[in-house]
XYZ file of C-alpha atoms in Angstrom:
190
model
C 54.409 133.624 75.200
C 54.563 137.090 76.814
C 51.408 138.244 75.019
C 49.382 135.585 76.820
C 51.068 136.490 80.091
C 50.188 140.204 79.639
C 46.583 139.376 78.699
C 46.221 137.166 81.801
C 47.762 139.894 83.947
C 45.511 142.715 82.623
C 42.207 140.823 82.204
C 41.192 140.876 85.916
C 41.409 144.688 85.928
C 38.507 144.879 83.447
C 39.534 148.316 82.121
C 41.140 147.183 78.846
C 39.491 145.808 75.718
C 41.910 142.964 75.030
C 40.314 141.668 71.840
C 42.692 141.351 68.905
C 40.920 144.094 66.896
C 41.089 146.746 69.652
C 43.871 149.293 70.074
C 44.772 148.061 73.544
C 44.656 144.428 72.333
C 47.053 145.307 69.475
C 49.330 147.131 71.934
C 49.431 144.081 74.203
C 50.236 141.907 71.152
C 53.067 144.271 70.112
C 54.475 144.415 73.652
C 54.294 140.636 73.966
C 56.131 140.175 70.644
C 58.831 142.657 71.720
C 59.282 140.910 75.060
C 59.473 137.523 73.284
C 62.264 138.884 71.061
C 64.157 140.244 74.070
C 63.712 136.939 75.923
C 65.038 134.975 72.932
C 68.070 137.269 72.625
C 68.797 137.054 76.375
C 68.593 133.262 76.191
C 71.102 133.277 73.311
C 73.426 135.668 75.181
C 73.279 133.508 78.299
C 74.087 130.368 76.254
C 77.017 132.006 74.427
C 78.390 133.592 77.639
C 79.360 130.226 79.114
C 82.081 128.090 77.533
C 80.212 124.928 78.504
C 77.098 125.891 76.481
C 78.426 128.228 73.762
C 77.753 127.180 70.181
C 78.748 129.962 67.776
C 79.680 133.519 68.649
C 80.804 132.639 72.165
C 83.240 130.035 70.853
C 84.503 132.355 68.092
C 85.178 135.147 70.589
C 87.031 132.852 72.999
C 89.122 131.307 70.216
C 90.111 134.811 69.114
C 91.876 135.216 72.489
C 94.495 132.620 71.549
C 97.398 132.875 69.119
C 96.077 129.895 67.142
C 92.636 128.456 66.688
C 92.297 125.005 68.324
C 92.320 122.010 65.977
C 88.786 121.025 66.985
C 85.819 121.137 64.607
C 82.614 120.276 66.474
C 81.169 122.640 69.074
C 81.743 120.044 71.810
C 85.408 119.586 70.840
C 85.896 123.360 70.537
C 84.498 123.824 74.067
C 86.892 121.185 75.414
C 89.848 122.794 73.595
C 89.024 126.254 74.939
C 88.634 124.869 78.463
C 92.016 123.137 78.142
C 93.727 126.306 76.897
C 92.188 128.390 79.681
C 93.772 126.062 82.260
C 97.325 126.934 81.187
C 99.158 128.863 83.868
C 102.450 128.795 85.725
C 101.608 125.421 87.265
C 100.916 123.814 83.864
C 104.491 122.769 83.200
C 104.255 119.170 84.345
C 104.236 116.560 81.563
C 100.798 115.408 82.714
C 99.334 118.933 82.515
C 100.936 119.552 79.113
C 99.676 116.185 77.874
C 96.153 116.969 79.141
C 96.203 120.402 77.483
C 97.352 119.050 74.110
C 94.650 116.379 74.109
C 92.093 118.915 75.321
C 92.825 121.034 72.261
C 91.514 118.290 70.042
C 94.951 116.995 69.065
C 95.298 113.237 69.346
C 98.807 113.352 70.736
C 100.673 112.666 73.955
C 103.586 114.488 75.502
C 106.273 112.350 77.118
C 109.075 113.755 79.270
C 112.465 112.657 77.952
C 114.568 114.316 80.655
C 116.809 117.394 80.561
C 113.879 119.700 79.633
C 113.018 117.640 76.546
C 109.537 116.530 75.513
C 108.597 114.030 72.848
C 105.188 114.460 71.242
C 103.805 111.225 69.829
C 100.686 110.531 67.795
C 99.667 107.061 68.989
C 96.568 106.675 66.800
C 98.255 107.667 63.528
C 100.891 106.048 61.354
C 103.212 108.600 59.784
C 102.625 112.329 59.923
C 99.074 113.240 61.025
C 96.827 115.144 58.647
C 97.156 118.906 59.127
C 100.471 118.512 60.941
C 101.789 122.047 60.226
C 98.782 123.545 62.068
C 99.038 120.948 64.849
C 102.762 121.684 65.239
C 102.136 125.431 65.553
C 99.414 124.892 68.160
C 101.591 122.544 70.222
C 104.587 124.881 70.074
C 102.352 127.765 71.197
C 101.085 125.710 74.147
C 104.439 124.408 75.333
C 106.787 126.625 77.329
C 109.613 128.013 75.188
C 112.376 126.654 77.454
C 111.437 123.049 76.612
C 112.954 121.226 73.672
C 110.300 119.459 71.620
C 110.679 116.571 69.219
C 107.820 115.195 67.178
C 107.797 111.430 66.857
C 106.031 109.738 63.951
C 105.278 106.025 63.830
C 106.352 104.018 60.775
C 106.688 100.294 60.111
C 110.029 99.006 61.381
C 112.230 96.255 59.968
C 111.772 94.304 63.201
C 107.987 94.347 62.698
C 108.442 93.208 59.079
C 110.604 90.293 60.222
C 108.226 89.403 63.063
C 105.276 89.340 60.644
C 107.299 87.252 58.160
C 106.767 89.685 55.288
C 108.405 88.876 51.988
C 108.882 91.256 49.080
C 106.497 89.074 47.078
C 103.752 89.618 49.711
C 104.371 93.355 49.740
C 104.198 93.585 45.946
C 101.109 91.319 45.833
C 99.355 93.655 48.278
C 100.024 96.526 45.826
C 102.014 98.580 48.315
C 104.138 101.508 47.291
C 107.052 102.370 49.554
C 104.923 105.147 51.136
C 101.906 102.921 51.768
C 104.092 100.071 53.077
C 105.861 102.196 55.663
C 102.426 103.249 56.954
C 101.205 99.629 57.231
C 101.852 99.645 60.958
C 100.285 96.707 62.805
C 97.577 97.720 65.292
C 98.690 98.061 68.895
C 97.557 95.229 71.130
């Protein structure tokens, strides 16, 4: 790229032999290659310098700023989690801001204010304890202010739902449920 640019720039002067086999032609080729390498590196640095475009090193360096690594895996989710964590400040204590921050960190949870400085964290898309809960719990407790009481709420099948669905023990056994799998057989939310 830069080699062609240098050749086009120097050709009108007529004082350089720009053929590939000449010394000045080889020098132009070497300079062009060096400038191409610098341009590629600058492009990478510019991409990694912005949270919105970072893919590797930029994300790793930003995540290292936090006590815990966000629970996100893809580059897009990691960017969103970092952006959410960077928004935490003294005005981030409303339930809506806390809820937005938790979801922004890649955790499929919601924070609900229960009153008297209590929050309930629910996992609406998961029955039972979500996969990787110990890490999720640590991240959430790091995000939330220490003066708030936090309870984690897990969704299991209730007796009322069993009665409403008309389940019998024969149906449960015929479906091959264990006690663990049956309590996670939560009907989908409508």
